[in-house]
């Protein structure tokens, strides 16, 4: 497998966006919804470890962005329902 480039700027940017969502937008979610976020975050962590070990940094960033998008949509959908 060929190594793929690692963009620390992109990873940092997406990580900050995820942190902002977690720190500023989870307060209105129910316990059930928070558990769903927790489970999804655990899966993300497992995926990140896997892709780092595979040295596939593009896929690592893809998974990070996918989680950010999922979390943003999940929060927005939850806010609309409440």
PDB file of N, CA, C and O in Angstrom:
ATOM      1  N   UNK A   1       0.835  -1.174   0.000  1.00  0.00           N
ATOM      2  CA  UNK A   1       0.000   0.000   0.000  1.00  0.00           C
ATOM      3  C   UNK A   1       0.884   1.243   0.000  1.00  0.00           C
ATOM      4  O   UNK A   1       1.820   1.342   0.773  1.00  0.00           O
ATOM      5  N   UNK A   2       0.571   2.173  -0.831  1.00  0.00           N
ATOM      6  CA  UNK A   2       1.349   3.408  -0.854  1.00  0.00           C
ATOM      7  C   UNK A   2       0.815   4.366   0.210  1.00  0.00           C
ATOM      8  O   UNK A   2      -0.368   4.430   0.476  1.00  0.00           O
ATOM      9  N   UNK A   3       1.748   5.089   0.800  1.00  0.00           N
ATOM     10  CA  UNK A   3       1.357   6.050   1.824  1.00  0.00           C
ATOM     11  C   UNK A   3       0.645   7.220   1.171  1.00  0.00           C
ATOM     12  O   UNK A   3       0.973   7.629   0.069  1.00  0.00           O
ATOM     13  N   UNK A   4      -0.322   7.731   1.878  1.00  0.00           N
ATOM     14  CA  UNK A   4      -1.048   8.892   1.379  1.00  0.00           C
ATOM     15  C   UNK A   4      -0.729  10.074   2.279  1.00  0.00           C
ATOM     16  O   UNK A   4      -0.426   9.909   3.445  1.00  0.00           O
ATOM     17  N   UNK A   5      -0.784  11.241   1.722  1.00  0.00           N
ATOM     18  CA  UNK A   5      -0.391  12.429   2.471  1.00  0.00           C
ATOM     19  C   UNK A   5      -1.349  12.720   3.627  1.00  0.00           C
ATOM     20  O   UNK A   5      -2.528  12.410   3.563  1.00  0.00           O
ATOM     21  N   UNK A   6      -0.805  13.309   4.642  1.00  0.00           N
ATOM     22  CA  UNK A   6      -1.568  13.654   5.832  1.00  0.00           C
ATOM     23  C   UNK A   6      -1.682  15.165   5.902  1.00  0.00           C
ATOM     24  O   UNK A   6      -0.674  15.861   5.911  1.00  0.00           O
ATOM     25  N   UNK A   7      -2.892  15.663   5.925  1.00  0.00           N
ATOM     26  CA  UNK A   7      -3.110  17.098   5.997  1.00  0.00           C
ATOM     27  C   UNK A   7      -3.536  17.471   7.409  1.00  0.00           C
ATOM     28  O   UNK A   7      -4.707  17.358   7.761  1.00  0.00           O
ATOM     29  N   UNK A   8      -2.582  17.882   8.222  1.00  0.00           N
ATOM     30  CA  UNK A   8      -2.912  18.230   9.599  1.00  0.00           C
ATOM     31  C   UNK A   8      -3.823  19.452   9.663  1.00  0.00           C
ATOM     32  O   UNK A   8      -4.650  19.559  10.567  1.00  0.00           O
ATOM     33  N   UNK A   9      -3.712  20.362   8.698  1.00  0.00           N
ATOM     34  CA  UNK A   9      -4.597  21.532   8.680  1.00  0.00           C
ATOM     35  C   UNK A   9      -6.049  21.097   8.531  1.00  0.00           C
ATOM     36  O   UNK A   9      -6.924  21.542   9.271  1.00  0.00           O
ATOM     37  N   UNK A  10      -6.330  20.212   7.568  1.00  0.00           N
ATOM     38  CA  UNK A  10      -7.703  19.742   7.349  1.00  0.00           C
ATOM     39  C   UNK A  10      -8.229  18.964   8.541  1.00  0.00           C
ATOM     40  O   UNK A  10      -9.379  19.142   8.954  1.00  0.00           O
ATOM     41  N   UNK A  11      -7.401  18.103   9.103  1.00  0.00           N
ATOM     42  CA  UNK A  11      -7.816  17.320  10.273  1.00  0.00           C
ATOM     43  C   UNK A  11      -8.120  18.255  11.436  1.00  0.00           C
ATOM     44  O   UNK A  11      -9.138  18.103  12.119  1.00  0.00           O
ATOM     45  N   UNK A  12      -7.275  19.229  11.659  1.00  0.00           N
ATOM     46  CA  UNK A  12      -7.477  20.185  12.748  1.00  0.00           C
ATOM     47  C   UNK A  12      -8.765  20.974  12.544  1.00  0.00           C
ATOM     48  O   UNK A  12      -9.538  21.172  13.492  1.00  0.00           O
ATOM     49  N   UNK A  13      -9.006  21.414  11.332  1.00  0.00           N
ATOM     50  CA  UNK A  13     -10.212  22.196  11.017  1.00  0.00           C
ATOM     51  C   UNK A  13     -11.475  21.384  11.289  1.00  0.00           C
ATOM     52  O   UNK A  13     -12.401  21.857  11.964  1.00  0.00           O
ATOM     53  N   UNK A  14     -11.531  20.168  10.803  1.00  0.00           N
ATOM     54  CA  UNK A  14     -12.725  19.335  10.983  1.00  0.00           C
ATOM     55  C   UNK A  14     -12.887  18.958  12.455  1.00  0.00           C
ATOM     56  O   UNK A  14     -14.003  18.958  12.980  1.00  0.00           O
ATOM     57  N   UNK A  15     -11.784  18.680  13.136  1.00  0.00           N
ATOM     58  CA  UNK A  15     -11.846  18.340  14.553  1.00  0.00           C
ATOM     59  C   UNK A  15     -12.401  19.509  15.367  1.00  0.00           C
ATOM     60  O   UNK A  15     -13.217  19.319  16.273  1.00  0.00           O
ATOM     61  N   UNK A  16     -12.000  20.723  15.031  1.00  0.00           N
ATOM     62  CA  UNK A  16     -12.523  21.913  15.718  1.00  0.00           C
ATOM     63  C   UNK A  16     -14.016  22.078  15.453  1.00  0.00           C
ATOM     64  O   UNK A  16     -14.773  22.469  16.346  1.00  0.00           O
ATOM     65  N   UNK A  17     -14.456  21.786  14.240  1.00  0.00           N
ATOM     66  CA  UNK A  17     -15.881  21.873  13.918  1.00  0.00           C
ATOM     67  C   UNK A  17     -16.681  20.852  14.722  1.00  0.00           C
ATOM     68  O   UNK A  17     -17.765  21.167  15.226  1.00  0.00           O
ATOM     69  N   UNK A  18     -16.148  19.651  14.851  1.00  0.00           N
ATOM     70  CA  UNK A  18     -16.820  18.616  15.648  1.00  0.00           C
ATOM     71  C   UNK A  18     -16.864  19.042  17.114  1.00  0.00           C
ATOM     72  O   UNK A  18     -17.915  18.930  17.773  1.00  0.00           O
ATOM     73  N   UNK A  19     -15.757  19.544  17.627  1.00  0.00           N
ATOM     74  CA  UNK A  19     -15.706  19.989  19.021  1.00  0.00           C
ATOM     75  C   UNK A  19     -16.721  21.098  19.281  1.00  0.00           C
ATOM     76  O   UNK A  19     -17.387  21.114  20.314  1.00  0.00           O
ATOM     77  N   UNK A  20     -16.850  22.004  18.337  1.00  0.00           N
ATOM     78  CA  UNK A  20     -17.818  23.093  18.479  1.00  0.00           C
ATOM     79  C   UNK A  20     -19.250  22.546  18.532  1.00  0.00           C
ATOM     80  O   UNK A  20     -20.059  22.993  19.352  1.00  0.00           O
ATOM     81  N   UNK A  21     -19.553  21.592  17.670  1.00  0.00           N
ATOM     82  CA  UNK A  21     -20.885  20.986  17.699  1.00  0.00           C
ATOM     83  C   UNK A  21     -21.143  20.308  19.042  1.00  0.00           C
ATOM     84  O   UNK A  21     -22.215  20.465  19.633  1.00  0.00           O
ATOM     85  N   UNK A  22     -20.161  19.573  19.531  1.00  0.00           N
ATOM     86  CA  UNK A  22     -20.313  18.859  20.799  1.00  0.00           C
ATOM     87  C   UNK A  22     -20.434  19.840  21.964  1.00  0.00           C
ATOM     88  O   UNK A  22     -21.301  19.679  22.830  1.00  0.00           O
ATOM     89  N   UNK A  23     -19.612  20.857  21.973  1.00  0.00           N
ATOM     90  CA  UNK A  23     -19.595  21.795  23.102  1.00  0.00           C
ATOM     91  C   UNK A  23     -20.765  22.774  23.113  1.00  0.00           C
ATOM     92  O   UNK A  23     -21.120  23.277  24.178  1.00  0.00           O
ATOM     93  N   UNK A  24     -21.340  23.054  21.945  1.00  0.00           N
ATOM     94  CA  UNK A  24     -22.335  24.124  21.875  1.00  0.00           C
ATOM     95  C   UNK A  24     -23.735  23.699  21.450  1.00  0.00           C
ATOM     96  O   UNK A  24     -24.653  24.515  21.528  1.00  0.00           O
ATOM     97  N   UNK A  25     -23.898  22.456  20.995  1.00  0.00           N
ATOM     98  CA  UNK A  25     -25.196  22.135  20.417  1.00  0.00           C
ATOM     99  C   UNK A  25     -25.843  20.867  20.967  1.00  0.00           C
ATOM    100  O   UNK A  25     -26.920  20.494  20.526  1.00  0.00           O
ATOM    101  N   UNK A  26     -25.215  20.203  21.910  1.00  0.00           N
ATOM    102  CA  UNK A  26     -25.778  18.951  22.409  1.00  0.00           C
ATOM    103  C   UNK A  26     -26.715  19.134  23.599  1.00  0.00           C
ATOM    104  O   UNK A  26     -27.380  18.196  24.011  1.00  0.00           O
ATOM    105  N   UNK A  27     -26.798  20.337  24.121  1.00  0.00           N
ATOM    106  CA  UNK A  27     -27.534  20.566  25.361  1.00  0.00           C
ATOM    107  C   UNK A  27     -29.038  20.299  25.274  1.00  0.00           C
ATOM    108  O   UNK A  27     -29.683  20.048  26.282  1.00  0.00           O
ATOM    109  N   UNK A  28     -29.606  20.312  24.084  1.00  0.00           N
ATOM    110  CA  UNK A  28     -31.044  20.099  23.949  1.00  0.00           C
ATOM    111  C   UNK A  28     -31.408  18.662  23.577  1.00  0.00           C
ATOM    112  O   UNK A  28     -32.575  18.342  23.404  1.00  0.00           O
ATOM    113  N   UNK A  29     -30.408  17.797  23.462  1.00  0.00           N
ATOM    114  CA  UNK A  29     -30.680  16.419  23.078  1.00  0.00           C
ATOM    115  C   UNK A  29     -31.112  15.596  24.279  1.00  0.00           C
ATOM    116  O   UNK A  29     -30.703  15.846  25.409  1.00  0.00           O
ATOM    117  N   UNK A  30     -31.932  14.613  24.010  1.00  0.00           N
ATOM    118  CA  UNK A  30     -32.383  13.705  25.060  1.00  0.00           C
ATOM    119  C   UNK A  30     -31.257  12.737  25.425  1.00  0.00           C
ATOM    120  O   UNK A  30     -30.243  12.633  24.714  1.00  0.00           O
ATOM    121  N   UNK A  31     -31.462  12.010  26.503  1.00  0.00           N
ATOM    122  CA  UNK A  31     -30.460  11.022  26.912  1.00  0.00           C
ATOM    123  C   UNK A  31     -30.280   9.971  25.820  1.00  0.00           C
ATOM    124  O   UNK A  31     -29.150   9.570  25.514  1.00  0.00           O
ATOM    125  N   UNK A  32     -31.365   9.534  25.217  1.00  0.00           N
ATOM    126  CA  UNK A  32     -31.292   8.550  24.134  1.00  0.00           C
ATOM    127  C   UNK A  32     -30.479   9.094  22.960  1.00  0.00           C
ATOM    128  O   UNK A  32     -29.631   8.404  22.401  1.00  0.00           O
ATOM    129  N   UNK A  33     -30.725  10.333  22.590  1.00  0.00           N
ATOM    130  CA  UNK A  33     -29.997  10.951  21.481  1.00  0.00           C
ATOM    131  C   UNK A  33     -28.510  11.113  21.815  1.00  0.00           C
ATOM    132  O   UNK A  33     -27.655  10.891  20.958  1.00  0.00           O
ATOM    133  N   UNK A  34     -28.219  11.459  23.055  1.00  0.00           N
ATOM    134  CA  UNK A  34     -26.817  11.586  23.473  1.00  0.00           C
ATOM    135  C   UNK A  34     -26.106  10.238  23.422  1.00  0.00           C
ATOM    136  O   UNK A  34     -24.933  10.166  23.040  1.00  0.00           O
ATOM    137  N   UNK A  35     -26.811   9.184  23.773  1.00  0.00           N
ATOM    138  CA  UNK A  35     -26.214   7.849  23.687  1.00  0.00           C
ATOM    139  C   UNK A  35     -25.935   7.469  22.244  1.00  0.00           C
ATOM    140  O   UNK A  35     -24.932   6.818  21.940  1.00  0.00           O
ATOM    141  N   UNK A  36     -26.813   7.891  21.349  1.00  0.00           N
ATOM    142  CA  UNK A  36     -26.593   7.634  19.923  1.00  0.00           C
ATOM    143  C   UNK A  36     -25.350   8.377  19.428  1.00  0.00           C
ATOM    144  O   UNK A  36     -24.538   7.821  18.676  1.00  0.00           O
ATOM    145  N   UNK A  37     -25.184   9.614  19.859  1.00  0.00           N
ATOM    146  CA  UNK A  37     -23.991  10.387  19.507  1.00  0.00           C
ATOM    147  C   UNK A  37     -22.749   9.704  20.079  1.00  0.00           C
ATOM    148  O   UNK A  37     -21.731   9.560  19.388  1.00  0.00           O
ATOM    149  N   UNK A  38     -22.844   9.265  21.325  1.00  0.00           N
ATOM    150  CA  UNK A  38     -21.711   8.586  21.960  1.00  0.00           C
ATOM    151  C   UNK A  38     -21.316   7.330  21.184  1.00  0.00           C
ATOM    152  O   UNK A  38     -20.132   7.086  20.944  1.00  0.00           O
ATOM    153  N   UNK A  39     -22.295   6.521  20.790  1.00  0.00           N
ATOM    154  CA  UNK A  39     -22.004   5.307  20.024  1.00  0.00           C
ATOM    155  C   UNK A  39     -21.358   5.637  18.678  1.00  0.00           C
ATOM    156  O   UNK A  39     -20.404   4.973  18.264  1.00  0.00           O
ATOM    157  N   UNK A  40     -21.866   6.654  18.016  1.00  0.00           N
ATOM    158  CA  UNK A  40     -21.292   7.048  16.723  1.00  0.00           C
ATOM    159  C   UNK A  40     -19.869   7.570  16.888  1.00  0.00           C
ATOM    160  O   UNK A  40     -19.007   7.313  16.049  1.00  0.00           O
ATOM    161  N   UNK A  41     -19.636   8.274  17.971  1.00  0.00           N
ATOM    162  CA  UNK A  41     -18.298   8.800  18.226  1.00  0.00           C
ATOM    163  C   UNK A  41     -17.321   7.656  18.516  1.00  0.00           C
ATOM    164  O   UNK A  41     -16.170   7.685  18.063  1.00  0.00           O
ATOM    165  N   UNK A  42     -17.776   6.653  19.235  1.00  0.00           N
ATOM    166  CA  UNK A  42     -16.940   5.482  19.514  1.00  0.00           C
ATOM    167  C   UNK A  42     -16.553   4.783  18.216  1.00  0.00           C
ATOM    168  O   UNK A  42     -15.393   4.415  18.006  1.00  0.00           O
ATOM    169  N   UNK A  43     -17.516   4.637  17.314  1.00  0.00           N
ATOM    170  CA  UNK A  43     -17.244   4.015  16.017  1.00  0.00           C
ATOM    171  C   UNK A  43     -16.234   4.844  15.229  1.00  0.00           C
ATOM    172  O   UNK A  43     -15.316   4.305  14.608  1.00  0.00           O
ATOM    173  N   UNK A  44     -16.386   6.158  15.268  1.00  0.00           N
ATOM    174  CA  UNK A  44     -15.421   7.039  14.601  1.00  0.00           C
ATOM    175  C   UNK A  44     -14.013   6.800  15.142  1.00  0.00           C
ATOM    176  O   UNK A  44     -13.063   6.685  14.369  1.00  0.00           O
ATOM    177  N   UNK A  45     -13.882   6.720  16.452  1.00  0.00           N
ATOM    178  CA  UNK A  45     -12.564   6.507  17.053  1.00  0.00           C
ATOM    179  C   UNK A  45     -11.960   5.181  16.577  1.00  0.00           C
ATOM    180  O   UNK A  45     -10.775   5.127  16.252  1.00  0.00           O
ATOM    181  N   UNK A  46     -12.764   4.145  16.512  1.00  0.00           N
ATOM    182  CA  UNK A  46     -12.278   2.848  16.032  1.00  0.00           C
ATOM    183  C   UNK A  46     -11.831   2.942  14.568  1.00  0.00           C
ATOM    184  O   UNK A  46     -10.800   2.388  14.190  1.00  0.00           O
ATOM    185  N   UNK A  47     -12.609   3.640  13.759  1.00  0.00           N
ATOM    186  CA  UNK A  47     -12.262   3.818  12.346  1.00  0.00           C
ATOM    187  C   UNK A  47     -10.966   4.615  12.198  1.00  0.00           C
ATOM    188  O   UNK A  47     -10.112   4.292  11.365  1.00  0.00           O
ATOM    189  N   UNK A  48     -10.812   5.644  13.008  1.00  0.00           N
ATOM    190  CA  UNK A  48      -9.606   6.457  12.931  1.00  0.00           C
ATOM    191  C   UNK A  48      -8.363   5.630  13.239  1.00  0.00           C
ATOM    192  O   UNK A  48      -7.357   5.731  12.537  1.00  0.00           O
ATOM    193  N   UNK A  49      -8.433   4.833  14.271  1.00  0.00           N
ATOM    194  CA  UNK A  49      -7.303   3.975  14.621  1.00  0.00           C
ATOM    195  C   UNK A  49      -6.984   3.037  13.457  1.00  0.00           C
ATOM    196  O   UNK A  49      -5.825   2.881  13.068  1.00  0.00           O
ATOM    197  N   UNK A  50      -8.015   2.424  12.897  1.00  0.00           N
ATOM    198  CA  UNK A  50      -7.817   1.494  11.790  1.00  0.00           C
ATOM    199  C   UNK A  50      -7.130   2.174  10.604  1.00  0.00           C
ATOM    200  O   UNK A  50      -6.146   1.672  10.076  1.00  0.00           O
ATOM    201  N   UNK A  51      -7.643   3.330  10.201  1.00  0.00           N
ATOM    202  CA  UNK A  51      -7.101   3.991   9.010  1.00  0.00           C
ATOM    203  C   UNK A  51      -5.708   4.556   9.248  1.00  0.00           C
ATOM    204  O   UNK A  51      -4.882   4.580   8.325  1.00  0.00           O
ATOM    205  N   UNK A  52      -5.414   4.981  10.449  1.00  0.00           N
ATOM    206  CA  UNK A  52      -4.050   5.425  10.760  1.00  0.00           C
ATOM    207  C   UNK A  52      -3.096   4.236  10.659  1.00  0.00           C
ATOM    208  O   UNK A  52      -2.007   4.342  10.079  1.00  0.00           O
ATOM    209  N   UNK A  53      -3.499   3.091  11.212  1.00  0.00           N
ATOM    210  CA  UNK A  53      -2.644   1.901  11.126  1.00  0.00           C
ATOM    211  C   UNK A  53      -2.445   1.447   9.687  1.00  0.00           C
ATOM    212  O   UNK A  53      -1.394   0.909   9.342  1.00  0.00           O
ATOM    213  N   UNK A  54      -3.452   1.680   8.849  1.00  0.00           N
ATOM    214  CA  UNK A  54      -3.336   1.345   7.430  1.00  0.00           C
ATOM    215  C   UNK A  54      -2.575   2.414   6.643  1.00  0.00           C
ATOM    216  O   UNK A  54      -2.317   2.244   5.453  1.00  0.00           O
ATOM    217  N   UNK A  55      -2.260   3.504   7.310  1.00  0.00           N
ATOM    218  CA  UNK A  55      -1.605   4.660   6.698  1.00  0.00           C
ATOM    219  C   UNK A  55      -2.408   5.242   5.542  1.00  0.00           C
ATOM    220  O   UNK A  55      -1.855   5.751   4.572  1.00  0.00           O
ATOM    221  N   UNK A  56      -3.704   5.165   5.672  1.00  0.00           N
ATOM    222  CA  UNK A  56      -4.602   5.736   4.663  1.00  0.00           C
ATOM    223  C   UNK A  56      -5.211   7.012   5.249  1.00  0.00           C
ATOM    224  O   UNK A  56      -6.308   7.018   5.799  1.00  0.00           O
ATOM    225  N   UNK A  57      -4.459   8.079   5.144  1.00  0.00           N
ATOM    226  CA  UNK A  57      -4.845   9.334   5.778  1.00  0.00           C
ATOM    227  C   UNK A  57      -5.991  10.024   5.049  1.00  0.00           C
ATOM    228  O   UNK A  57      -6.748  10.771   5.664  1.00  0.00           O
ATOM    229  N   UNK A  58      -6.129   9.765   3.772  1.00  0.00           N
ATOM    230  CA  UNK A  58      -7.277  10.323   3.053  1.00  0.00           C
ATOM    231  C   UNK A  58      -8.576   9.718   3.580  1.00  0.00           C
ATOM    232  O   UNK A  58      -9.574  10.415   3.750  1.00  0.00           O
ATOM    233  N   UNK A  59      -8.548   8.409   3.832  1.00  0.00           N
ATOM    234  CA  UNK A  59      -9.745   7.766   4.370  1.00  0.00           C
ATOM    235  C   UNK A  59     -10.014   8.221   5.802  1.00  0.00           C
ATOM    236  O   UNK A  59     -11.153   8.394   6.216  1.00  0.00           O
ATOM    237  N   UNK A  60      -8.958   8.435   6.561  1.00  0.00           N
ATOM    238  CA  UNK A  60      -9.071   8.970   7.917  1.00  0.00           C
ATOM    239  C   UNK A  60      -9.829  10.299   7.886  1.00  0.00           C
ATOM    240  O   UNK A  60     -10.790  10.504   8.635  1.00  0.00           O
ATOM    241  N   UNK A  61      -9.407  11.188   6.993  1.00  0.00           N
ATOM    242  CA  UNK A  61     -10.051  12.493   6.871  1.00  0.00           C
ATOM    243  C   UNK A  61     -11.481  12.346   6.359  1.00  0.00           C
ATOM    244  O   UNK A  61     -12.392  13.043   6.823  1.00  0.00           O
ATOM    245  N   UNK A  62     -11.708  11.438   5.440  1.00  0.00           N
ATOM    246  CA  UNK A  62     -13.057  11.177   4.935  1.00  0.00           C
ATOM    247  C   UNK A  62     -13.987  10.768   6.081  1.00  0.00           C
ATOM    248  O   UNK A  62     -15.111  11.265   6.186  1.00  0.00           O
ATOM    249  N   UNK A  63     -13.541   9.849   6.918  1.00  0.00           N
ATOM    250  CA  UNK A  63     -14.360   9.389   8.046  1.00  0.00           C
ATOM    251  C   UNK A  63     -14.637  10.527   9.022  1.00  0.00           C
ATOM    252  O   UNK A  63     -15.746  10.654   9.547  1.00  0.00           O
ATOM    253  N   UNK A  64     -13.642  11.361   9.249  1.00  0.00           N
ATOM    254  CA  UNK A  64     -13.806  12.500  10.145  1.00  0.00           C
ATOM    255  C   UNK A  64     -14.846  13.474   9.595  1.00  0.00           C
ATOM    256  O   UNK A  64     -15.745  13.920  10.323  1.00  0.00           O
ATOM    257  N   UNK A  65     -14.758  13.768   8.323  1.00  0.00           N
ATOM    258  CA  UNK A  65     -15.738  14.668   7.697  1.00  0.00           C
ATOM    259  C   UNK A  65     -17.132  14.054   7.684  1.00  0.00           C
ATOM    260  O   UNK A  65     -18.132  14.755   7.902  1.00  0.00           O
ATOM    261  N   UNK A  66     -17.208  12.771   7.431  1.00  0.00           N
ATOM    262  CA  UNK A  66     -18.508  12.089   7.419  1.00  0.00           C
ATOM    263  C   UNK A  66     -19.170  12.169   8.789  1.00  0.00           C
ATOM    264  O   UNK A  66     -20.379  12.408   8.892  1.00  0.00           O
ATOM    265  N   UNK A  67     -18.376  11.969   9.829  1.00  0.00           N
ATOM    266  CA  UNK A  67     -18.921  12.061  11.184  1.00  0.00           C
ATOM    267  C   UNK A  67     -19.395  13.481  11.481  1.00  0.00           C
ATOM    268  O   UNK A  67     -20.462  13.684  12.036  1.00  0.00           O
ATOM    269  N   UNK A  68     -18.587  14.474  11.102  1.00  0.00           N
ATOM    270  CA  UNK A  68     -18.988  15.870  11.303  1.00  0.00           C
ATOM    271  C   UNK A  68     -20.324  16.161  10.627  1.00  0.00           C
ATOM    272  O   UNK A  68     -21.224  16.748  11.221  1.00  0.00           O
ATOM    273  N   UNK A  69     -20.457  15.712   9.388  1.00  0.00           N
ATOM    274  CA  UNK A  69     -21.697  15.949   8.647  1.00  0.00           C
ATOM    275  C   UNK A  69     -22.868  15.217   9.282  1.00  0.00           C
ATOM    276  O   UNK A  69     -23.965  15.769   9.405  1.00  0.00           O
ATOM    277  N   UNK A  70     -22.636  13.972   9.694  1.00  0.00           N
ATOM    278  CA  UNK A  70     -23.698  13.211  10.350  1.00  0.00           C
ATOM    279  C   UNK A  70     -24.122  13.908  11.640  1.00  0.00           C
ATOM    280  O   UNK A  70     -25.320  14.075  11.901  1.00  0.00           O
ATOM    281  N   UNK A  71     -23.155  14.327  12.455  1.00  0.00           N
ATOM    282  CA  UNK A  71     -23.460  14.961  13.733  1.00  0.00           C
ATOM    283  C   UNK A  71     -24.233  16.250  13.529  1.00  0.00           C
ATOM    284  O   UNK A  71     -25.234  16.493  14.215  1.00  0.00           O
ATOM    285  N   UNK A  72     -23.810  17.052  12.583  1.00  0.00           N
ATOM    286  CA  UNK A  72     -24.514  18.314  12.299  1.00  0.00           C
ATOM    287  C   UNK A  72     -25.960  18.044  11.889  1.00  0.00           C
ATOM    288  O   UNK A  72     -26.890  18.662  12.407  1.00  0.00           O
ATOM    289  N   UNK A  73     -26.156  17.099  10.992  1.00  0.00           N
ATOM    290  CA  UNK A  73     -27.512  16.763  10.541  1.00  0.00           C
ATOM    291  C   UNK A  73     -28.343  16.149  11.663  1.00  0.00           C
ATOM    292  O   UNK A  73     -29.536  16.453  11.800  1.00  0.00           O
ATOM    293  N   UNK A  74     -27.738  15.299  12.473  1.00  0.00           N
ATOM    294  CA  UNK A  74     -28.440  14.676  13.589  1.00  0.00           C
ATOM    295  C   UNK A  74     -28.922  15.733  14.576  1.00  0.00           C
ATOM    296  O   UNK A  74     -30.070  15.697  15.027  1.00  0.00           O
ATOM    297  N   UNK A  75     -28.070  16.678  14.896  1.00  0.00           N
ATOM    298  CA  UNK A  75     -28.435  17.753  15.835  1.00  0.00           C
ATOM    299  C   UNK A  75     -29.547  18.611  15.238  1.00  0.00           C
ATOM    300  O   UNK A  75     -30.536  18.915  15.900  1.00  0.00           O
ATOM    301  N   UNK A  76     -29.401  18.983  13.977  1.00  0.00           N
ATOM    302  CA  UNK A  76     -30.430  19.815  13.331  1.00  0.00           C
ATOM    303  C   UNK A  76     -31.762  19.101  13.281  1.00  0.00           C
ATOM    304  O   UNK A  76     -32.807  19.701  13.566  1.00  0.00           O
ATOM    305  N   UNK A  77     -31.770  17.824  12.937  1.00  0.00           N
ATOM    306  CA  UNK A  77     -33.014  17.053  12.901  1.00  0.00           C
ATOM    307  C   UNK A  77     -33.625  16.947  14.296  1.00  0.00           C
ATOM    308  O   UNK A  77     -34.847  17.072  14.459  1.00  0.00           O
ATOM    309  N   UNK A  78     -32.794  16.755  15.303  1.00  0.00           N
ATOM    310  CA  UNK A  78     -33.277  16.639  16.670  1.00  0.00           C
ATOM    311  C   UNK A  78     -33.873  17.967  17.159  1.00  0.00           C
ATOM    312  O   UNK A  78     -34.895  17.974  17.838  1.00  0.00           O
ATOM    313  N   UNK A  79     -33.243  19.069  16.784  1.00  0.00           N
ATOM    314  CA  UNK A  79     -33.757  20.384  17.176  1.00  0.00           C
ATOM    315  C   UNK A  79     -35.101  20.676  16.515  1.00  0.00           C
ATOM    316  O   UNK A  79     -35.979  21.272  17.114  1.00  0.00           O
ATOM    317  N   UNK A  80     -35.260  20.252  15.271  1.00  0.00           N
ATOM    318  CA  UNK A  80     -36.529  20.463  14.568  1.00  0.00           C
ATOM    319  C   UNK A  80     -37.664  19.682  15.221  1.00  0.00           C
ATOM    320  O   UNK A  80     -38.800  20.142  15.259  1.00  0.00           O
ATOM    321  N   UNK A  81     -37.353  18.495  15.732  1.00  0.00           N
ATOM    322  CA  UNK A  81     -38.375  17.629  16.325  1.00  0.00           C
ATOM    323  C   UNK A  81     -38.781  18.099  17.712  1.00  0.00           C
ATOM    324  O   UNK A  81     -39.856  17.764  18.187  1.00  0.00           O
ATOM    325  N   UNK A  82     -37.934  18.887  18.379  1.00  0.00           N
ATOM    326  CA  UNK A  82     -38.274  19.293  19.751  1.00  0.00           C
ATOM    327  C   UNK A  82     -38.942  20.641  19.801  1.00  0.00           C
ATOM    328  O   UNK A  82     -39.274  21.284  18.884  1.00  0.00           O
TER     329      UNK A  82
END
